[in-house]
Short mmCIF file of N, CA, C and O in Angstrom, two decimals:
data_model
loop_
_atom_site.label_atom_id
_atom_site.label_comp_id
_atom_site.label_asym_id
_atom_site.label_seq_id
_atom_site.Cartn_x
_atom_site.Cartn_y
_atom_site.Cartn_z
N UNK S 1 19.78 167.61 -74.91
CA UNK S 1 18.86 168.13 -75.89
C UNK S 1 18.46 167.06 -76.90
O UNK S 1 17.40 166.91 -77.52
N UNK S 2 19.38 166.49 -76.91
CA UNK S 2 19.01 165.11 -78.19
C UNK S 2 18.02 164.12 -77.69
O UNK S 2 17.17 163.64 -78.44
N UNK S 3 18.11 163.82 -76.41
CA UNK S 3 16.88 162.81 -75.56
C UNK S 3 15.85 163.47 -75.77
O UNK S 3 14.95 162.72 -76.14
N UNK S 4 15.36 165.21 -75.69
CA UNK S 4 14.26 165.77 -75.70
C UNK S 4 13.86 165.88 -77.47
O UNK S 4 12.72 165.97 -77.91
N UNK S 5 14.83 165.85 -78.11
CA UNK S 5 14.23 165.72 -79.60
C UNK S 5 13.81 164.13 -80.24
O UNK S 5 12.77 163.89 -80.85
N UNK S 6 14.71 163.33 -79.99
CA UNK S 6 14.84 161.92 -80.07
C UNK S 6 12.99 161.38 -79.38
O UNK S 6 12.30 160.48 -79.87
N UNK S 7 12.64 162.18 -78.26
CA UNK S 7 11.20 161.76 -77.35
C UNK S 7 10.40 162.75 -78.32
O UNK S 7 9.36 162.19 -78.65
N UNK S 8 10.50 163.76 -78.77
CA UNK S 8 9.66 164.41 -79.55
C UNK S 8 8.81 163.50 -80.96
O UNK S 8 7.69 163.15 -81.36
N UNK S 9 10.33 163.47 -81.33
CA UNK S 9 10.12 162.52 -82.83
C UNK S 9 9.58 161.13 -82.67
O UNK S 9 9.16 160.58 -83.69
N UNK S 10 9.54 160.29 -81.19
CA UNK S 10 8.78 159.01 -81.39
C UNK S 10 7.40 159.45 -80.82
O UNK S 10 6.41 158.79 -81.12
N UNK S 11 7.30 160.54 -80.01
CA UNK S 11 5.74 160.84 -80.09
C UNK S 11 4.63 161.13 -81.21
O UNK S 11 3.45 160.77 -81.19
N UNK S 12 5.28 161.84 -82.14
CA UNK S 12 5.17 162.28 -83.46
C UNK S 12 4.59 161.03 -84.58
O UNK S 12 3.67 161.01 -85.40
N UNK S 13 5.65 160.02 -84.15
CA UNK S 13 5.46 158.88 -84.93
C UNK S 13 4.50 157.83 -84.40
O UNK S 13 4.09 157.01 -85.22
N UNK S 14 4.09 157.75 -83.11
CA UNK S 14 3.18 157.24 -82.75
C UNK S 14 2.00 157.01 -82.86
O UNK S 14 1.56 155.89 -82.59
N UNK S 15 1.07 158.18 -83.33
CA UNK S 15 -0.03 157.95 -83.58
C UNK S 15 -0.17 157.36 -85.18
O UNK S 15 -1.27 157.11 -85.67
N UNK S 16 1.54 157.13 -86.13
CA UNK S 16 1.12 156.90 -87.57
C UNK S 16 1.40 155.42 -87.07
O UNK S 16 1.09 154.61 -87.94
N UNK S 17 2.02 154.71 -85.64
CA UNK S 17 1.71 153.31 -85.64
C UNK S 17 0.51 153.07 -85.72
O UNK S 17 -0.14 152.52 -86.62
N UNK S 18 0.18 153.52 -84.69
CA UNK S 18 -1.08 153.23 -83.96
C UNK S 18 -2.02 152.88 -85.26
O UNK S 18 -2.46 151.74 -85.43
N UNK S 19 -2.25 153.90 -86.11
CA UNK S 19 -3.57 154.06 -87.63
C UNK S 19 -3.36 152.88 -88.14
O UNK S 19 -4.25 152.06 -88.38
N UNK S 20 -1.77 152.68 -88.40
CA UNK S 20 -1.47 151.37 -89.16
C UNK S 20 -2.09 149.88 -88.80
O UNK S 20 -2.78 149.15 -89.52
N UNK S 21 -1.63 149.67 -87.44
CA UNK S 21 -2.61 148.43 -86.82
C UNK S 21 -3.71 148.54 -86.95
O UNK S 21 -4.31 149.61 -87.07
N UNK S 22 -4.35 147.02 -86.97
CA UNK S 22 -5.86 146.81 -87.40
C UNK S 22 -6.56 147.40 -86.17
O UNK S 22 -6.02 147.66 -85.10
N UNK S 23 -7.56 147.52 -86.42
CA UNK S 23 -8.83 148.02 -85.25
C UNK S 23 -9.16 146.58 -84.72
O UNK S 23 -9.42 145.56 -85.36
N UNK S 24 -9.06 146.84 -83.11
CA UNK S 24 -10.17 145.29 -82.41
C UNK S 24 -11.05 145.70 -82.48
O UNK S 24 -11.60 146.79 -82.69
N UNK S 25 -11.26 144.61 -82.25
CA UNK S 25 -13.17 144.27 -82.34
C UNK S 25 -13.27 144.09 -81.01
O UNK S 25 -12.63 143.15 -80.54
N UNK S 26 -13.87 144.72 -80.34
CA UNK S 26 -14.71 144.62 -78.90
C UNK S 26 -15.95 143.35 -78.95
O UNK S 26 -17.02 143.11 -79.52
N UNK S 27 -15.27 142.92 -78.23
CA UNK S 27 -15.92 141.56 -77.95
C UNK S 27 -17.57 141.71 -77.43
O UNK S 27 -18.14 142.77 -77.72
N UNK S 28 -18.34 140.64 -76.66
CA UNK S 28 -19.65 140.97 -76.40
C UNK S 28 -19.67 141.24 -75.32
O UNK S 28 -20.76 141.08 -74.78
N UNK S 29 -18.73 141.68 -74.60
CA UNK S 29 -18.81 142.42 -73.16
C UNK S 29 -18.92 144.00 -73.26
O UNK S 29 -19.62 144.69 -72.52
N UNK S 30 -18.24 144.39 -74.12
CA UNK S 30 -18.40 145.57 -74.66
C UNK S 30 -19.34 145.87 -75.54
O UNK S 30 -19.89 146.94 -75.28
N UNK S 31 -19.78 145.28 -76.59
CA UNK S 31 -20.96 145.54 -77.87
C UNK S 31 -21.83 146.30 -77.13
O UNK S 31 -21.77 146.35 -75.90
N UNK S 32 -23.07 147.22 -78.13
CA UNK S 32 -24.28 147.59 -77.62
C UNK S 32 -25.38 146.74 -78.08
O UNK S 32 -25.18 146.37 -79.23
N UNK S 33 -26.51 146.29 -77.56
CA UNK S 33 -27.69 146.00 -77.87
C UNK S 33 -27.88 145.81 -79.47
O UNK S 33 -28.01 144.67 -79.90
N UNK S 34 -27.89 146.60 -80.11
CA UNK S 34 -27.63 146.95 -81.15
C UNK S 34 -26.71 146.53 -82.27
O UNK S 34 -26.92 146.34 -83.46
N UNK S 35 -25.57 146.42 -81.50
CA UNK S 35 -24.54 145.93 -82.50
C UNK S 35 -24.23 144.41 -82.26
O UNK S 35 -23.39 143.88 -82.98
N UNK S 36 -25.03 143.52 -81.06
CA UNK S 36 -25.00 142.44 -80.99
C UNK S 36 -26.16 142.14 -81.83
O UNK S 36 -26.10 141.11 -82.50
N UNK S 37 -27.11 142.81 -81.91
CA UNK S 37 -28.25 142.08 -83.07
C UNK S 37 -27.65 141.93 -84.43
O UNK S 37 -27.58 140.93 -85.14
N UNK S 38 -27.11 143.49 -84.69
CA UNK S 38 -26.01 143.30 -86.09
C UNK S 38 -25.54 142.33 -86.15
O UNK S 38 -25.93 141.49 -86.97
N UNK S 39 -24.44 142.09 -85.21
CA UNK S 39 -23.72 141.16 -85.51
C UNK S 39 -24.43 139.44 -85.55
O UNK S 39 -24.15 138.60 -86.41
N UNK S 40 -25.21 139.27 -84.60
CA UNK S 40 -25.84 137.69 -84.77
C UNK S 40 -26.65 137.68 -85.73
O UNK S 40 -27.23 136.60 -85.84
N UNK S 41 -27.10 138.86 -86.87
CA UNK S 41 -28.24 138.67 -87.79
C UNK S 41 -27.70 137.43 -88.70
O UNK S 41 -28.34 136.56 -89.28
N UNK S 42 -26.47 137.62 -88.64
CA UNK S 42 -25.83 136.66 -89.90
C UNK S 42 -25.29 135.41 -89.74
O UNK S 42 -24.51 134.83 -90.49
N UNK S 43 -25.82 135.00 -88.58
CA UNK S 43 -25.18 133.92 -87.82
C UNK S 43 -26.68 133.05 -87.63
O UNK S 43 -27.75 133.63 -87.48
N UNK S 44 -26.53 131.52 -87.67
CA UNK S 44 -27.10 130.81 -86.96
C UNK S 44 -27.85 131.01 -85.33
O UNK S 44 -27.25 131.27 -84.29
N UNK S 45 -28.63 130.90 -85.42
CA UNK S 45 -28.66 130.79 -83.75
C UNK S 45 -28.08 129.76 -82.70
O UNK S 45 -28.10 130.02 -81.50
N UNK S 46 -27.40 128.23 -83.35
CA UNK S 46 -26.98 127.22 -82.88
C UNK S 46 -25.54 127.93 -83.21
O UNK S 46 -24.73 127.24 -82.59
N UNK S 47 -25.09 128.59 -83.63
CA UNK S 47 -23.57 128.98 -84.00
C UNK S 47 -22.69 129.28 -83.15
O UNK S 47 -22.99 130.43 -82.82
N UNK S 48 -21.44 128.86 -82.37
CA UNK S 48 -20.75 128.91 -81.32
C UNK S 48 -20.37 130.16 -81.31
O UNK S 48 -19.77 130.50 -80.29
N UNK S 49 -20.55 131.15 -82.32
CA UNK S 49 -20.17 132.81 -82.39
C UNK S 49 -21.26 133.54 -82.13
O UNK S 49 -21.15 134.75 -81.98
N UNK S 50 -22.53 132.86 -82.05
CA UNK S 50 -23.71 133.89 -81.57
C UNK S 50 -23.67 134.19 -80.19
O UNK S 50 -23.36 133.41 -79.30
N UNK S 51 -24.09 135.67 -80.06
CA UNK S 51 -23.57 136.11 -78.70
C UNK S 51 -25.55 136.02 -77.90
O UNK S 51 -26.66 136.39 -78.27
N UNK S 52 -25.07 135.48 -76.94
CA UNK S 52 -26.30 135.32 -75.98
C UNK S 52 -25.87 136.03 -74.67
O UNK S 52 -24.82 135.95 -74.03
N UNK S 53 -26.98 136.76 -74.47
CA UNK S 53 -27.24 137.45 -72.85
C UNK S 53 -28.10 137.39 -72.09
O UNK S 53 -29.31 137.54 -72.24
N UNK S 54 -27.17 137.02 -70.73
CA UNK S 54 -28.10 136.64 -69.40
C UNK S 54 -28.21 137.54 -68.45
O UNK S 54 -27.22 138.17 -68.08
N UNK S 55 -29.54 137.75 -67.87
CA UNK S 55 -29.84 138.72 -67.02
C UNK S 55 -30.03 137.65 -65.63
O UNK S 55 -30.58 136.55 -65.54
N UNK S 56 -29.09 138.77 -64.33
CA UNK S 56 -28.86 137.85 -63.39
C UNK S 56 -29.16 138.79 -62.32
O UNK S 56 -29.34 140.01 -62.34
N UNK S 57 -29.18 138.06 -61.49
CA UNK S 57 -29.01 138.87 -59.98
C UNK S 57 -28.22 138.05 -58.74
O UNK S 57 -28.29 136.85 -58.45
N UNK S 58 -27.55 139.02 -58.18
CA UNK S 58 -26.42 138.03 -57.18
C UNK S 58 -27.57 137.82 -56.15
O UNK S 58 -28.38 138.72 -55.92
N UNK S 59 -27.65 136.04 -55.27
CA UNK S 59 -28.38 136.76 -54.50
C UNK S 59 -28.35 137.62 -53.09
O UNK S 59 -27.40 138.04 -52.44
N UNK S 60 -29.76 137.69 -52.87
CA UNK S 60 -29.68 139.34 -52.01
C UNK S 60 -29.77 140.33 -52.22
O UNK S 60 -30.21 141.18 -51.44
N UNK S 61 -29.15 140.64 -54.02
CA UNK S 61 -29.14 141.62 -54.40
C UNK S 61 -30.47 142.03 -54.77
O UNK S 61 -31.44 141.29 -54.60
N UNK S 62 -30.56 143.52 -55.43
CA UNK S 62 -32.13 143.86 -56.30
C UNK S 62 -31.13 144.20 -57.41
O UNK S 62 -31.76 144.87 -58.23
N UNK S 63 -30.10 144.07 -57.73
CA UNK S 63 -29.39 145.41 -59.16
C UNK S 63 -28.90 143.74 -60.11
O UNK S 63 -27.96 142.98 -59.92
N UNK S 64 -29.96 143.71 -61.03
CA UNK S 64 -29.91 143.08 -62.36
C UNK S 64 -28.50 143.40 -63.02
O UNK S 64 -27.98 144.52 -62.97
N UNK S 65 -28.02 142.41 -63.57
CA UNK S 65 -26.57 142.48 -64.59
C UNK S 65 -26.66 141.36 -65.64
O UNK S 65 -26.87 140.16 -65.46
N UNK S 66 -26.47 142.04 -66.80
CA UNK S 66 -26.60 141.44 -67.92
C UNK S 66 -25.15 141.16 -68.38
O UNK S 66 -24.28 142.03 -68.53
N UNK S 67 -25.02 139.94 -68.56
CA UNK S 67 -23.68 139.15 -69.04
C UNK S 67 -23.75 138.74 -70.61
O UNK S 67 -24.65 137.99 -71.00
N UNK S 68 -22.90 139.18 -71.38
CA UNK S 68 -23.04 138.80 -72.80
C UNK S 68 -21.71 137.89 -73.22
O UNK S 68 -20.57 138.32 -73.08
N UNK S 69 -22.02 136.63 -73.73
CA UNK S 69 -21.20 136.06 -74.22
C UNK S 69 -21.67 134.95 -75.48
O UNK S 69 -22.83 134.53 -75.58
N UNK S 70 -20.71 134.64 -76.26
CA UNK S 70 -20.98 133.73 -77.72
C UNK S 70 -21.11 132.42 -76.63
O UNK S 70 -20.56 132.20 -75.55
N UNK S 71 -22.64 131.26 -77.87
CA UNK S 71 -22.72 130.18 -76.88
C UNK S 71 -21.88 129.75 -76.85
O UNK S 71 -22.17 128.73 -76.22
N UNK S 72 -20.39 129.67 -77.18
CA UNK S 72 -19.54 128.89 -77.46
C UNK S 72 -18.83 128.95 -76.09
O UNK S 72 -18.45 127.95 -75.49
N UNK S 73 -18.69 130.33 -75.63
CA UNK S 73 -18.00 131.05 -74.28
C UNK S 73 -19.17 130.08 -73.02
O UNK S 73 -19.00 129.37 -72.02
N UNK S 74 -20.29 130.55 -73.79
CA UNK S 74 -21.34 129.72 -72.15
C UNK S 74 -21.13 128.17 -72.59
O UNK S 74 -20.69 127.33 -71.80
N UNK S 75 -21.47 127.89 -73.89
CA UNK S 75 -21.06 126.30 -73.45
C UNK S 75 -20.17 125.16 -72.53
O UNK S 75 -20.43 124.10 -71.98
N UNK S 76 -18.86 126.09 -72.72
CA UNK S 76 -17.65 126.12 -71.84
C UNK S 76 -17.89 126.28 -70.41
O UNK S 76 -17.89 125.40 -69.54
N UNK S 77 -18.14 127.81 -70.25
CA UNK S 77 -18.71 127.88 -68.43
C UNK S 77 -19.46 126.75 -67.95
O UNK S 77 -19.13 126.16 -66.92
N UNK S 78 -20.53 126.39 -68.70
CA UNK S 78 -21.11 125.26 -68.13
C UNK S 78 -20.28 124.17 -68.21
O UNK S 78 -20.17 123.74 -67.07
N UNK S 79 -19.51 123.36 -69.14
CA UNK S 79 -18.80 122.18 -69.05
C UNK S 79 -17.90 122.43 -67.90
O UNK S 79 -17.52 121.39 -67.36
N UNK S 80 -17.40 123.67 -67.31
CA UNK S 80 -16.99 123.62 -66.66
C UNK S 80 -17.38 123.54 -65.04
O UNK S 80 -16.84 122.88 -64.16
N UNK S 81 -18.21 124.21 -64.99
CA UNK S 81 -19.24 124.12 -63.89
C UNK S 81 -19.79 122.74 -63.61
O UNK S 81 -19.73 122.30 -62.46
N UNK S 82 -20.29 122.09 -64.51
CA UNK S 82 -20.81 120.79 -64.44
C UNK S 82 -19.48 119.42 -64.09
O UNK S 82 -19.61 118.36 -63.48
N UNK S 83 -18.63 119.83 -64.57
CA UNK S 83 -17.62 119.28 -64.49
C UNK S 83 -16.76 119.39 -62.88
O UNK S 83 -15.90 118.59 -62.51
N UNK S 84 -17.16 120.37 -62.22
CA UNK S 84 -16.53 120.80 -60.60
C UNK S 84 -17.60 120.36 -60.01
O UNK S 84 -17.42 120.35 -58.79
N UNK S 85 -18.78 119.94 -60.37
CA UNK S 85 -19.88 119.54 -59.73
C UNK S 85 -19.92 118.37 -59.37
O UNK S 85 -20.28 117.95 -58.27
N UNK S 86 -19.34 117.50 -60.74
CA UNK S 86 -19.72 116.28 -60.58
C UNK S 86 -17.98 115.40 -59.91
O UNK S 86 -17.87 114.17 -59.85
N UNK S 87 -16.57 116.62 -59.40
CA UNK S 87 -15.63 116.43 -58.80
C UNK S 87 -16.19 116.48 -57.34
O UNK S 87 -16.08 115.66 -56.43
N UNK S 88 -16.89 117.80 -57.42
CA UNK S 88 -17.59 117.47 -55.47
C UNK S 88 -18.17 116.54 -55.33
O UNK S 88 -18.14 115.92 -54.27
N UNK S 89 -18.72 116.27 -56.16
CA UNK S 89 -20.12 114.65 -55.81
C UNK S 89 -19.50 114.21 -55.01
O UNK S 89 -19.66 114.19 -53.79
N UNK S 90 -18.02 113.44 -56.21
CA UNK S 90 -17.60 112.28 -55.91
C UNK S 90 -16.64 112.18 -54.64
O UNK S 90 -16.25 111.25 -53.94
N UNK S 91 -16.48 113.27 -54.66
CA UNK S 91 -15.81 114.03 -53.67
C UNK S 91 -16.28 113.46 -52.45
O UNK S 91 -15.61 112.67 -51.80
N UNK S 92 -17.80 113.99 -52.04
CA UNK S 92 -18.61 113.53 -50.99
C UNK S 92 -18.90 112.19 -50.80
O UNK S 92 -19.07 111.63 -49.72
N UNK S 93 -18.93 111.76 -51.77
CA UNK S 93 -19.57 110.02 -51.91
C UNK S 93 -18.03 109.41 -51.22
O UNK S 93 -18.04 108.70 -50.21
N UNK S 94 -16.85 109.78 -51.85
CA UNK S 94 -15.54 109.17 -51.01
C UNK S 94 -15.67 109.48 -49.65
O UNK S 94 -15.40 108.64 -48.79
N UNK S 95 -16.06 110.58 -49.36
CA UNK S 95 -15.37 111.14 -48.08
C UNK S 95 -16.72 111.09 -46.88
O UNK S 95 -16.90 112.09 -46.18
N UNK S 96 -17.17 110.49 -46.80
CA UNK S 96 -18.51 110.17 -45.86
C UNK S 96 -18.30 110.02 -44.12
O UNK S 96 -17.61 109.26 -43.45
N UNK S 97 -18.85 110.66 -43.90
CA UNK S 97 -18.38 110.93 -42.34
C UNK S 97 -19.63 110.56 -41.36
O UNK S 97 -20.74 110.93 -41.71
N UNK S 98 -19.48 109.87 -40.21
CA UNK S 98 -20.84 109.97 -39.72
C UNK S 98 -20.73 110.73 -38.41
O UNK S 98 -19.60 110.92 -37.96
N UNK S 99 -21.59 111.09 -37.86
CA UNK S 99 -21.42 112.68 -37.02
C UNK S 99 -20.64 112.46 -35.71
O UNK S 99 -20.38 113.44 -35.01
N UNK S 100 -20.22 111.16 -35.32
CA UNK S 100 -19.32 111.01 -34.13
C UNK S 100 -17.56 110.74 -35.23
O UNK S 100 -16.52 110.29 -34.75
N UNK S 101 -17.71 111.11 -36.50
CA UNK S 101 -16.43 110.95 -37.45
C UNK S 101 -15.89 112.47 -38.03
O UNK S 101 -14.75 112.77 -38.37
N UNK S 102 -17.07 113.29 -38.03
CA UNK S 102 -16.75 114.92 -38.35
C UNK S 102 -15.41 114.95 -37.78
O UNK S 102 -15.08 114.45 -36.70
N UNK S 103 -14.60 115.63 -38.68
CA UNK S 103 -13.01 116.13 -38.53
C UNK S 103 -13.31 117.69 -37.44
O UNK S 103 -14.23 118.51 -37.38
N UNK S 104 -12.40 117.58 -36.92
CA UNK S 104 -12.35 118.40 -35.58
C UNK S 104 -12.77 120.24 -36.33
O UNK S 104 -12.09 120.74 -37.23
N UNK S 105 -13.66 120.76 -35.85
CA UNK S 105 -13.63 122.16 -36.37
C UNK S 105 -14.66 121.98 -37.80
O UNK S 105 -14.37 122.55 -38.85
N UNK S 106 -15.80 121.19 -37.67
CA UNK S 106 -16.44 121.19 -38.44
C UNK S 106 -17.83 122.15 -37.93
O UNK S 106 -17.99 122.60 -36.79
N UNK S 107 -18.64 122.30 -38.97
CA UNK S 107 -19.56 123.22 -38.49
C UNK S 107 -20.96 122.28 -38.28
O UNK S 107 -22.05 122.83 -38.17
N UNK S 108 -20.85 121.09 -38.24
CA UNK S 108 -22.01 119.74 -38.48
C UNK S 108 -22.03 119.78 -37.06
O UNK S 108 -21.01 120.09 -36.43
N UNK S 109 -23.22 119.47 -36.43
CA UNK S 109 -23.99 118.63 -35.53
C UNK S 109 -22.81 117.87 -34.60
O UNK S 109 -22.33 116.93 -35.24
N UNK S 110 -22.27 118.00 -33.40
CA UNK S 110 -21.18 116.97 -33.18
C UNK S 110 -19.78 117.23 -33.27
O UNK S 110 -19.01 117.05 -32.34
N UNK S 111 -19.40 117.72 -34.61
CA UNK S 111 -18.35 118.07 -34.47
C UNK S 111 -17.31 119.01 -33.57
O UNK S 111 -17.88 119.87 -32.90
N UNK S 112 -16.16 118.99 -33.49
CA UNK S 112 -15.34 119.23 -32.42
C UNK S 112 -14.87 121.09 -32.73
O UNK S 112 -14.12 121.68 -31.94
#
């Protein structure tokens, strides 16, 4: 009986944690339209906290998706992207094959 009162009384007390902690802030994946204008009114537009959204399509697809993130978040994606780009380059420029050199189980012209 004491486990069932003991579980009573921290349910009880739970929701006066919960009030106590601060509220998050839903980031710009979550925001509405609306509350991202709010929020960037007060911001720079060069400001690494202004939230920018891109409308995309996978391709093949027809169903548009809008991605929201601060430029600070896309600045990053791209350094990073640009940065795996310019690892394949070099990648390719080392590794040069000519079509009687294709590694066995390649999908090139020749290969085995």
């Amino acid at each position: 009986m004491s486990i069932l009162a003991a579980s009573l009384l921290l349910a009880a007390a739970a929701p006066d944690a919960a009030a106590a902690e601060p509220a998050l802030i839903a980031g710009p994946i979550k925001m509405t339209k609306t509350e991202i204008r709010a929020y960037n009114a007060a911001l720079a537009s060069d400001d690494p906290a202004y939230i920018v959204c891109n409308k995309s399509a996978a391709t093949g697809s027809m169903v548009v998706r809008t991605t929201c993130r601060t430029r600070g978040e896309w600045d990053r994606l791209a350094q990073i992207g640009n940065r795996d780009a310019v690892e394949l380059a070099d990648y390719a420029k080392t590794h040069q094959y000519s079509l009687s050199e294709e590694p066995k189980g390649s999908v090139m012209p020749g290969g085995n």
